[in-house]
Amino acid sequence: MRVLLVEDDEMIGDSLRRALEANGWSVDWVKEGELASSAMADGGYACVLLDLGLPRRDGMDVLRRARAAGDRTPVLVLTARDGVEDRITGLDVGADDYLVKPYEFRELLARMRAVIRRRDGSADSVIGTEAVRLDLGTREVVVGGERSQLSAREFALLHALLERPGAILSRDQLESRIYGWGEEVSSNAVDVLIHGMRRKLGADTIRNVRGLGWRVAAAPAPDKAGRA
Ligand code: CA
């Protein structure tokens, strides 16, 4: 999955990027607020890690603009400011959660998972349908009782498809959810990825809709699982 890292401190940003990449994230890193706003407008991020003290546009302003534009991407505010006023303002402006520096990296990962699954409408770490269940904590998928481990890219792809089961995502939409800036993406990368996942999970798990893209079948549930 892709994360947008907004951090102007070179050392903090660099170590955070490395640690996130080591945990399977594709990281786009920007160091000032205006670029953060344009990256958010481009979309495709599972989560945004936002520093508040930034050159050219304050992090709070980045967040306010994104929410005003209807952007609902989960935003985790990372800040050295430990004043209660900043925390309250951040949450009121639309942050999903915040962490005060210094924090433990494991806690950051856990909070990222939490804000993402809340956006997915799940109270625990499992999202998906009756047929395909994805555990955001362990990156395991369960299909027909069989549990399989997914690579970082397989996980990003399946997560994108399971956000709205039944919805068709195009090749461009899937690429924007899987690959970060500057990553070489061959024209058939998504096909190769899906081919491998079908072999692993069964051909029916991800269906091709000719000319449009791919989808995971919506659960054959009698009610709509509370989604309005
Ligand atoms: Ca800063």
Coordinates of N, CA and C and ligand atoms in Angstrom, one line a residue:
M1 N 0.8 -1.2 0.0 CA 0.0 0.0 0.0 C 0.9 1.2 0.0
R2 N 0.3 2.3 -0.5 CA 1.1 3.6 -0.5 C 0.7 4.5 0.7
V3 N 1.8 5.1 1.2 CA 1.6 6.1 2.2 C 2.3 7.4 1.8
L4 N 1.7 8.5 2.1 CA 2.3 9.8 1.8 C 2.9 10.3 3.1
L5 N 4.2 10.5 3.1 CA 4.9 10.9 4.3 C 5.2 12.4 4.1
V6 N 4.7 13.3 5.0 CA 4.9 14.7 4.9 C 5.8 15.1 6.1
E7 N 7.0 15.4 5.9 CA 8.0 15.6 7.0 C 9.2 16.4 6.4
D8 N 9.4 17.6 7.0 CA 10.5 18.5 6.5 C 11.8 18.2 7.2
D9 N 11.9 17.4 8.2 CA 13.1 17.1 8.9 C 13.8 15.9 8.1
E10 N 15.0 16.2 7.5 CA 15.6 15.2 6.7 C 15.9 13.9 7.4
M11 N 16.4 14.0 8.7 CA 16.8 12.8 9.4 C 15.6 12.0 9.8
I12 N 14.6 12.7 10.3 CA 13.3 11.9 10.7 C 12.7 11.3 9.5
G13 N 12.6 12.1 8.4 CA 11.9 11.6 7.2 C 12.6 10.4 6.6
D14 N 13.9 10.5 6.6 CA 14.7 9.4 5.9 C 14.6 8.2 6.8
S15 N 14.7 8.3 8.1 CA 14.6 7.0 8.9 C 13.2 6.4 8.8
L16 N 12.2 7.3 8.8 CA 10.8 6.9 8.7 C 10.6 6.2 7.4
R17 N 11.1 6.8 6.3 CA 10.8 6.2 5.0 C 11.5 4.8 5.0
R18 N 12.7 4.7 5.4 CA 13.4 3.3 5.4 C 12.6 2.3 6.2
A19 N 12.2 2.7 7.4 CA 11.5 1.8 8.3 C 10.1 1.3 7.7
L20 N 9.4 2.3 7.0 CA 8.1 2.0 6.4 C 8.4 1.1 5.2
E21 N 9.4 1.3 4.4 CA 9.7 0.5 3.3 C 10.0 -0.9 3.7
A22 N 10.8 -1.0 4.8 CA 11.2 -2.3 5.3 C 9.9 -3.1 5.8
N23 N 8.8 -2.4 6.0 CA 7.6 -3.0 6.4 C 6.6 -3.2 5.3
G24 N 7.1 -3.0 4.1 CA 6.3 -3.3 2.9 C 5.5 -2.2 2.3
W25 N 5.7 -0.9 2.9 CA 4.9 0.2 2.3 C 5.7 0.8 1.2
S26 N 4.9 1.3 0.2 CA 5.5 2.2 -0.8 C 5.3 3.6 -0.3
V27 N 6.4 4.3 -0.2 CA 6.4 5.6 0.5 C 6.7 6.8 -0.5
D28 N 5.8 7.7 -0.6 CA 6.1 9.0 -1.3 C 6.4 10.0 -0.2
W29 N 7.5 10.7 -0.3 CA 7.9 11.6 0.8 C 8.0 13.0 0.2
V30 N 7.2 13.9 0.8 CA 7.3 15.4 0.5 C 7.7 16.2 1.7
K31 N 8.4 17.3 1.5 CA 9.0 18.0 2.6 C 8.4 19.4 2.8
E32 N 7.4 19.7 2.1 CA 6.7 21.0 2.4 C 5.2 20.9 2.1
G33 N 4.5 21.9 2.6 CA 3.0 21.8 2.6 C 2.3 21.8 1.3
E34 N 2.8 22.7 0.3 CA 2.1 22.8 -0.9 C 2.2 21.5 -1.7
L35 N 3.4 20.9 -1.7 CA 3.5 19.6 -2.4 C 2.7 18.6 -1.7
A36 N 2.5 18.6 -0.4 CA 1.7 17.7 0.3 C 0.2 17.8 -0.2
S37 N -0.2 19.0 -0.4 CA -1.6 19.2 -0.9 C -1.8 18.7 -2.3
S38 N -0.8 18.9 -3.2 CA -1.0 18.4 -4.5 C -0.9 16.9 -4.6
A39 N 0.0 16.3 -3.7 CA 0.1 14.8 -3.7 C -1.2 14.2 -3.2
M40 N -1.8 14.8 -2.1 CA -3.1 14.3 -1.6 C -4.2 14.5 -2.7
A41 N -4.2 15.5 -3.4 CA -5.2 15.7 -4.5 C -5.0 14.6 -5.5
D42 N -3.8 14.2 -5.8 CA -3.6 13.1 -6.8 C -4.2 11.8 -6.3
G43 N -4.2 11.6 -4.9 CA -4.8 10.4 -4.3 C -4.0 9.1 -4.4
G44 N -4.7 8.0 -4.0 CA -4.1 6.7 -4.1 C -3.5 6.3 -2.8
Y45 N -3.5 7.1 -1.8 CA -2.9 6.7 -0.5 C -3.8 6.0 0.4
A46 N -3.2 5.0 1.1 CA -4.0 4.3 2.1 C -4.0 5.2 3.4
C47 N -3.0 6.0 3.5 CA -2.8 6.8 4.8 C -1.9 7.9 4.5
V48 N -2.0 9.0 5.3 CA -1.1 10.1 5.2 C -0.5 10.4 6.6
L49 N 0.9 10.5 6.6 CA 1.5 10.8 7.9 C 1.9 12.2 7.8
L50 N 1.4 13.1 8.6 CA 1.5 14.5 8.4 C 2.2 15.2 9.6
D51 N 3.3 15.8 9.4 CA 4.0 16.7 10.3 C 3.2 18.0 10.3
L52 N 3.2 18.8 11.4 CA 2.4 20.0 11.4 C 3.3 21.2 11.0
G53 N 4.5 21.3 11.6 CA 5.4 22.4 11.3 C 6.1 22.2 10.0
L54 N 5.6 22.9 8.9 CA 6.2 22.6 7.6 C 6.4 23.9 6.8
P55 N 7.4 24.0 6.0 CA 7.6 25.2 5.1 C 6.5 25.3 4.1
R56 N 6.2 26.5 3.7 CA 5.3 26.9 2.6 C 3.8 26.6 2.8
R57 N 3.5 25.7 3.7 CA 2.1 25.6 4.1 C 2.0 24.7 5.4
D58 N 1.4 25.2 6.4 CA 1.4 24.5 7.7 C 0.6 23.2 7.5
G59 N 1.0 22.2 8.3 CA 0.3 20.9 8.2 C -1.2 21.0 8.5
M60 N -1.6 21.8 9.4 CA -3.0 22.0 9.8 C -3.7 22.6 8.6
D61 N -3.1 23.4 7.8 CA -3.7 24.0 6.6 C -3.9 23.0 5.5
V62 N -2.8 22.1 5.4 CA -2.9 21.0 4.4 C -4.1 20.1 4.7
L63 N -4.3 19.8 6.0 CA -5.4 19.0 6.4 C -6.7 19.6 6.2
R64 N -6.8 20.9 6.6 CA -8.1 21.6 6.4 C -8.5 21.7 5.0
R65 N -7.5 22.0 4.1 CA -7.9 22.1 2.6 C -8.3 20.7 2.1
A66 N -7.6 19.6 2.5 CA -8.0 18.3 2.0 C -9.4 17.9 2.4
R67 N -9.7 18.2 3.7 CA -11.1 17.8 4.2 C -12.1 18.7 3.5
A68 N -11.8 20.0 3.3 CA -12.7 20.9 2.6 C -13.0 20.4 1.2
A69 N -12.0 19.8 0.6 CA -12.1 19.3 -0.8 C -12.8 17.9 -0.8
G70 N -13.2 17.4 0.4 CA -13.9 16.1 0.4 C -13.0 14.9 0.5
D71 N -11.7 15.1 0.7 CA -10.7 14.0 0.7 C -10.8 13.3 2.1
R72 N -11.1 12.0 2.1 CA -11.3 11.3 3.3 C -10.2 10.4 3.7
T73 N -9.1 10.5 3.0 CA -7.9 9.7 3.3 C -7.5 9.7 4.8
P74 N -7.3 8.6 5.4 CA -6.9 8.7 6.8 C -5.6 9.5 7.0
V75 N -5.7 10.4 8.0 CA -4.5 11.2 8.2 C -4.1 11.1 9.7
L76 N -2.8 10.7 9.9 CA -2.2 10.5 11.2 C -1.2 11.7 11.3
V77 N -1.5 12.6 12.3 CA -0.7 13.7 12.5 C 0.5 13.3 13.4
L78 N 1.7 13.6 12.9 CA 3.0 13.4 13.7 C 3.5 14.7 14.1
T79 N 3.6 15.0 15.4 CA 4.1 16.3 15.7 C 4.9 16.4 17.0
A80 N 5.8 17.3 17.0 CA 6.6 17.6 18.2 C 5.7 18.5 19.2
R81 N 4.7 19.1 18.6 CA 3.9 20.0 19.5 C 3.1 19.1 20.4
D82 N 3.3 19.2 21.7 CA 2.5 18.4 22.5 C 1.4 19.2 23.2
G83 N 1.2 20.4 22.8 CA 0.2 21.2 23.4 C -1.2 20.6 23.1
V84 N -2.0 20.7 24.1 CA -3.4 20.1 24.0 C -4.2 20.8 22.9
E85 N -3.9 22.2 22.8 CA -4.7 22.9 21.8 C -4.4 22.4 20.4
D86 N -3.2 22.1 20.1 CA -2.8 21.6 18.7 C -3.5 20.2 18.5
R87 N -3.6 19.4 19.5 CA -4.2 18.1 19.3 C -5.7 18.2 19.1
I88 N -6.3 19.2 19.9 CA -7.8 19.4 19.7 C -8.0 19.9 18.3
T89 N -7.3 21.0 17.9 CA -7.5 21.6 16.6 C -7.3 20.5 15.5
G90 N -6.2 19.7 15.6 CA -6.0 18.7 14.6 C -7.1 17.8 14.4
L91 N -7.6 17.3 15.6 CA -8.7 16.3 15.5 C -10.0 17.0 15.0
D92 N -10.2 18.3 15.4 CA -11.4 19.0 14.9 C -11.3 19.2 13.4
V93 N -10.1 19.5 12.9 CA -9.9 19.8 11.5 C -10.1 18.6 10.6
G94 N -9.9 17.4 11.3 CA -10.2 16.2 10.5 C -9.1 15.1 10.5
A95 N -8.1 15.3 11.5 CA -7.1 14.2 11.6 C -7.8 13.0 12.2
D96 N -7.4 11.8 11.8 CA -8.0 10.6 12.4 C -7.3 10.2 13.7
D97 N -6.1 10.6 13.8 CA -5.4 10.3 15.1 C -4.1 11.1 15.1
Y98 N -3.3 11.1 16.2 CA -2.1 11.8 16.2 C -1.1 11.1 17.0
L99 N 0.2 11.3 16.8 CA 1.3 10.8 17.6 C 2.2 11.9 18.0
V100 N 2.6 12.0 19.2 CA 3.5 13.1 19.6 C 4.9 12.5 19.6
K101 N 5.8 13.2 18.9 CA 7.2 12.8 18.8 C 7.9 12.9 20.2
P102 N 8.8 12.1 20.6 CA 9.2 10.8 20.0 C 8.2 9.7 20.3
Y103 N 8.0 8.8 19.3 CA 7.1 7.7 19.5 C 7.8 6.4 19.1
E104 N 7.2 5.3 19.5 CA 7.8 4.0 19.0 C 7.3 3.7 17.7
F105 N 8.2 3.2 16.8 CA 7.8 2.9 15.4 C 6.6 1.8 15.4
R106 N 6.7 0.9 16.3 CA 5.7 -0.2 16.3 C 4.3 0.4 16.6
E107 N 4.3 1.5 17.4 CA 3.0 2.1 17.7 C 2.5 2.9 16.5
L108 N 3.4 3.5 15.8 CA 3.0 4.2 14.5 C 2.4 3.2 13.6
L109 N 3.0 2.0 13.4 CA 2.4 1.0 12.5 C 1.0 0.6 13.0
A110 N 0.9 0.4 14.3 CA -0.4 0.0 14.8 C -1.5 1.0 14.6
R111 N -1.1 2.3 14.8 CA -2.1 3.4 14.6 C -2.4 3.6 13.1
M112 N -1.5 3.3 12.2 CA -1.8 3.4 10.8 C -2.8 2.3 10.5
R113 N -2.6 1.1 11.0 CA -3.6 0.0 10.7 C -4.9 0.4 11.2
A114 N -4.9 1.0 12.4 CA -6.2 1.4 13.1 C -7.0 2.4 12.3
V115 N -6.3 3.5 11.8 CA -7.0 4.5 11.1 C -7.5 4.0 9.7
I116 N -6.7 3.1 9.1 CA -7.1 2.5 7.8 C -8.3 1.7 8.0
R117 N -8.3 0.8 9.0 CA -9.5 -0.1 9.1 C -10.7 0.6 9.6
R118 N -10.6 1.7 10.3 CA -11.8 2.5 10.7 C -12.4 3.1 9.4
R119 N -11.5 3.6 8.5 CA -12.0 4.1 7.3 C -12.7 3.0 6.5
D120 N -12.2 1.8 6.6 CA -12.8 0.6 5.9 C -14.1 0.2 6.6
G121 N -14.4 0.8 7.7 CA -15.6 0.4 8.4 C -15.6 -0.8 9.3
S122 N -14.3 -1.2 9.7 CA -14.2 -2.4 10.5 C -13.6 -2.0 11.9
A123 N -14.2 -2.6 12.9 CA -13.8 -2.4 14.2 C -12.6 -3.2 14.6
D124 N -12.4 -4.4 14.0 CA -11.2 -5.1 14.2 C -10.3 -5.1 13.0
S125 N -9.2 -5.9 13.0 CA -8.2 -5.7 11.9 C -8.5 -6.5 10.7
V126 N -9.7 -7.1 10.6 CA -10.1 -7.9 9.5 C -11.2 -7.2 8.6
I127 N -10.9 -7.1 7.3 CA -11.9 -6.5 6.4 C -12.2 -7.6 5.3
G128 N -13.2 -7.3 4.5 CA -13.5 -8.2 3.4 C -14.9 -8.7 3.3
T129 N -15.1 -9.8 2.7 CA -16.4 -10.4 2.4 C -16.5 -11.7 3.1
E130 N -17.6 -12.4 3.0 CA -17.7 -13.8 3.5 C -16.7 -14.6 2.9
A131 N -16.5 -14.4 1.6 CA -15.6 -15.3 0.8 C -14.1 -15.0 0.9
V132 N -13.8 -13.7 1.1 CA -12.4 -13.3 1.1 C -12.2 -12.4 2.3
R133 N -11.4 -12.8 3.2 CA -11.2 -11.9 4.4 C -9.7 -11.6 4.5
L134 N -9.4 -10.3 4.8 CA -8.0 -9.8 4.8 C -7.7 -9.3 6.2
D135 N -6.6 -9.8 6.7 CA -6.2 -9.3 8.1 C -5.1 -8.2 7.9
L136 N -5.5 -7.0 8.3 CA -4.6 -5.9 8.1 C -3.4 -6.0 9.0
G137 N -3.5 -6.7 10.1 CA -2.4 -6.8 11.0 C -1.3 -7.7 10.6
T138 N -1.7 -8.9 10.1 CA -0.8 -9.9 9.7 C -0.5 -10.0 8.2
R139 N -1.3 -9.3 7.4 CA -1.2 -9.4 5.9 C -1.6 -10.8 5.4
E140 N -2.5 -11.4 6.2 CA -2.9 -12.8 5.7 C -4.3 -12.6 5.1
V141 N -4.5 -13.5 4.1 CA -5.9 -13.6 3.5 C -6.4 -15.0 3.8
V142 N -7.8 -15.0 4.1 CA -8.4 -16.3 4.3 C -9.5 -16.5 3.2
V143 N -9.3 -17.5 2.4 CA -10.3 -17.8 1.3 C -10.7 -19.3 1.5
G144 N -12.0 -19.5 1.7 CA -12.4 -20.9 1.9 C -11.7 -21.6 3.0
G145 N -11.5 -20.9 4.1 CA -10.8 -21.5 5.3 C -9.3 -21.6 5.2
E146 N -8.8 -21.4 4.0 CA -7.3 -21.5 3.8 C -6.7 -20.1 4.0
R147 N -5.7 -20.2 4.8 CA -5.0 -18.9 5.2 C -3.7 -18.8 4.4
S148 N -3.5 -17.7 3.7 CA -2.2 -17.5 2.9 C -1.6 -16.1 3.3
Q149 N -0.3 -16.1 3.2 CA 0.4 -14.9 3.4 C 0.6 -14.1 2.1
L150 N 0.4 -12.8 2.1 CA 0.5 -12.0 0.9 C 1.8 -11.2 0.9
S151 N 2.3 -11.0 -0.3 CA 3.4 -10.0 -0.4 C 2.9 -8.6 -0.2
A152 N 3.7 -7.6 -0.1 CA 3.3 -6.2 0.1 C 2.4 -5.8 -1.0
R153 N 2.8 -6.1 -2.2 CA 2.0 -5.6 -3.4 C 0.7 -6.4 -3.5
E154 N 0.7 -7.7 -3.3 CA -0.5 -8.5 -3.3 C -1.5 -7.9 -2.3
F155 N -1.0 -7.6 -1.1 CA -1.8 -7.0 0.0 C -2.4 -5.7 -0.5
A156 N -1.6 -4.8 -1.0 CA -2.1 -3.5 -1.5 C -3.2 -3.7 -2.5
L157 N -3.0 -4.6 -3.4 CA -4.0 -4.8 -4.5 C -5.3 -5.3 -3.9
L158 N -5.2 -6.3 -3.0 CA -6.4 -6.9 -2.5 C -7.1 -5.9 -1.5
H159 N -6.4 -5.2 -0.8 CA -7.0 -4.2 0.1 C -7.8 -3.1 -0.7
A160 N -7.2 -2.7 -1.9 CA -7.9 -1.7 -2.7 C -9.2 -2.3 -3.2
L161 N -9.2 -3.6 -3.6 CA -10.4 -4.2 -4.1 C -11.5 -4.5 -3.1
L162 N -11.0 -4.7 -1.8 CA -11.9 -5.1 -0.7 C -12.5 -3.8 0.0
E163 N -12.0 -2.7 -0.4 CA -12.6 -1.5 0.3 C -14.1 -1.4 -0.1
R164 N -14.4 -1.6 -1.3 CA -15.8 -1.7 -1.8 C -16.0 -2.9 -2.6
P165 N -16.3 -4.0 -1.9 CA -16.5 -5.3 -2.6 C -17.5 -5.2 -3.7
G166 N -17.2 -5.7 -4.9 CA -18.1 -5.6 -6.0 C -17.8 -4.5 -6.9
A167 N -17.1 -3.4 -6.4 CA -16.7 -2.3 -7.3 C -15.6 -2.7 -8.2
I168 N -15.6 -2.2 -9.4 CA -14.6 -2.5 -10.4 C -13.5 -1.5 -10.4
L169 N -12.3 -1.9 -10.3 CA -11.2 -0.9 -10.3 C -10.4 -1.2 -11.6
S170 N -10.0 -0.1 -12.2 CA -9.3 -0.1 -13.5 C -7.8 -0.4 -13.2
R171 N -7.1 -0.7 -14.3 CA -5.6 -0.9 -14.2 C -5.0 0.4 -13.6
D172 N -5.4 1.6 -14.1 CA -4.8 2.8 -13.5 C -5.1 3.0 -12.1
Q173 N -6.3 2.7 -11.7 CA -6.7 2.8 -10.3 C -5.9 1.9 -9.4
L174 N -5.7 0.7 -9.9 CA -4.9 -0.3 -9.1 C -3.5 0.1 -9.0
E175 N -2.9 0.6 -10.1 CA -1.5 1.0 -10.1 C -1.3 2.1 -9.1
S176 N -2.2 3.1 -9.1 CA -2.1 4.2 -8.2 C -2.1 3.8 -6.8
R177 N -2.7 2.6 -6.5 CA -2.8 2.2 -5.1 C -1.6 1.3 -4.7
I178 N -0.9 0.8 -5.6 CA 0.2 -0.1 -5.3 C 1.6 0.5 -5.4
Y179 N 1.8 1.3 -6.4 CA 3.2 1.7 -6.7 C 3.4 3.2 -6.4
G180 N 4.5 3.5 -5.8 CA 4.9 4.9 -5.4 C 5.5 5.6 -6.6
W181 N 5.9 6.9 -6.3 CA 6.5 7.7 -7.4 C 7.9 7.0 -7.7
G182 N 8.2 7.1 -9.0 CA 9.5 6.7 -9.4 C 9.7 5.2 -9.4
E183 N 8.7 4.4 -9.1 CA 8.8 3.0 -9.2 C 8.6 2.6 -10.7
E184 N 9.4 1.7 -11.2 CA 9.2 1.2 -12.6 C 8.0 0.3 -12.6
V185 N 7.0 0.6 -13.4 CA 5.9 -0.3 -13.5 C 5.7 -0.7 -14.9
S186 N 5.9 -2.0 -15.2 CA 5.8 -2.5 -16.6 C 4.3 -2.5 -16.9
S187 N 4.0 -2.5 -18.2 CA 2.6 -2.4 -18.6 C 1.7 -3.5 -18.2
N188 N 2.3 -4.7 -17.9 CA 1.5 -5.9 -17.5 C 1.7 -6.2 -16.1
A189 N 2.3 -5.3 -15.3 CA 2.6 -5.6 -13.9 C 1.3 -6.0 -13.1
V190 N 0.2 -5.3 -13.3 CA -1.0 -5.6 -12.6 C -1.5 -7.0 -13.0
D191 N -1.4 -7.3 -14.3 CA -1.9 -8.7 -14.8 C -1.0 -9.8 -14.1
V192 N 0.3 -9.6 -14.1 CA 1.2 -10.6 -13.5 C 0.8 -10.8 -12.0
L193 N 0.6 -9.7 -11.3 CA 0.3 -9.8 -9.9 C -1.0 -10.6 -9.7
I194 N -2.0 -10.2 -10.5 CA -3.4 -10.9 -10.3 C -3.3 -12.3 -10.7
H195 N -2.5 -12.6 -11.8 CA -2.4 -14.0 -12.2 C -1.8 -14.8 -11.1
G196 N -0.8 -14.3 -10.4 CA -0.2 -15.0 -9.3 C -1.1 -15.2 -8.1
M197 N -2.0 -14.2 -7.9 CA -2.9 -14.3 -6.8 C -4.0 -15.3 -7.0
R198 N -4.4 -15.3 -8.3 CA -5.5 -16.3 -8.6 C -5.0 -17.7 -8.5
R199 N -3.7 -17.9 -8.8 CA -3.1 -19.3 -8.6 C -3.1 -19.6 -7.1
K200 N -2.8 -18.6 -6.3 CA -2.6 -18.8 -4.9 C -4.0 -19.0 -4.2
L201 N -5.0 -18.1 -4.6 CA -6.2 -18.0 -3.9 C -7.4 -18.7 -4.6
G202 N -7.2 -19.1 -5.8 CA -8.4 -19.6 -6.6 C -8.8 -18.6 -7.6
A203 N -9.1 -19.1 -8.8 CA -9.4 -18.2 -9.9 C -10.6 -17.3 -9.7
D204 N -11.6 -17.7 -8.8 CA -12.8 -17.0 -8.7 C -12.6 -15.8 -7.7
T205 N -11.5 -15.7 -7.0 CA -11.3 -14.7 -6.0 C -11.3 -13.3 -6.5
I206 N -10.5 -13.1 -7.6 CA -10.5 -11.8 -8.3 C -11.0 -12.0 -9.7
R207 N -12.0 -11.3 -10.1 CA -12.6 -11.5 -11.4 C -12.3 -10.4 -12.3
N208 N -12.0 -10.7 -13.6 CA -11.8 -9.7 -14.6 C -13.1 -9.3 -15.2
V209 N -13.3 -8.0 -15.4 CA -14.5 -7.5 -16.1 C -13.9 -6.9 -17.4
R210 N -14.2 -7.6 -18.5 CA -13.5 -7.3 -19.7 C -13.5 -5.8 -20.1
G211 N -12.4 -5.3 -20.3 CA -12.3 -3.9 -20.8 C -12.4 -2.9 -19.7
L212 N -12.8 -3.3 -18.5 CA -13.0 -2.3 -17.4 C -12.0 -2.5 -16.3
G213 N -11.7 -3.7 -15.9 CA -10.8 -3.9 -14.7 C -11.1 -5.2 -14.0
W214 N -11.0 -5.1 -12.7 CA -11.1 -6.3 -11.8 C -12.0 -5.9 -10.6
R215 N -12.5 -7.0 -10.0 CA -13.3 -6.8 -8.8 C -13.3 -8.1 -8.0
V216 N -13.6 -7.9 -6.7 CA -13.9 -9.0 -5.8 C -15.4 -9.1 -5.7
A217 N -16.0 -10.3 -5.8 CA -17.4 -10.4 -5.7 C -17.9 -9.9 -4.3
A218 N -19.0 -9.1 -4.3 CA -19.5 -8.7 -3.0 C -20.1 -9.9 -2.3
A219 N -20.1 -9.8 -1.0 CA -20.6 -10.9 -0.2 C -22.0 -11.1 -0.5
P220 N -22.4 -12.4 -0.5 CA -23.9 -12.7 -0.8 C -24.7 -12.6 0.5
A221 N -24.4 -11.5 1.2 CA -25.0 -11.3 2.5 C -26.4 -10.8 2.4
P222 N -27.4 -11.2 3.2 CA -28.8 -10.7 3.1 C -28.9 -9.2 3.4
D223 N -28.1 -8.7 4.4 CA -28.1 -7.3 4.6 C -26.8 -6.7 4.1
K224 N -26.7 -5.4 4.1 CA -25.5 -4.7 3.5 C -24.4 -4.5 4.6
A225 N -24.4 -5.3 5.6 CA -23.3 -5.2 6.6 C -23.2 -3.8 7.2
G226 N -24.3 -3.1 7.3 CA -24.3 -1.8 7.9 C -23.7 -0.6 7.1
R227 N -23.3 -0.9 5.9 CA -22.8 0.2 5.1 C -23.8 1.1 4.5
A228 N -23.8 2.4 4.8 CA -24.9 3.3 4.3 C -24.5 3.8 2.9
Ligands
CA1 CA 8.5 20.0 11.0

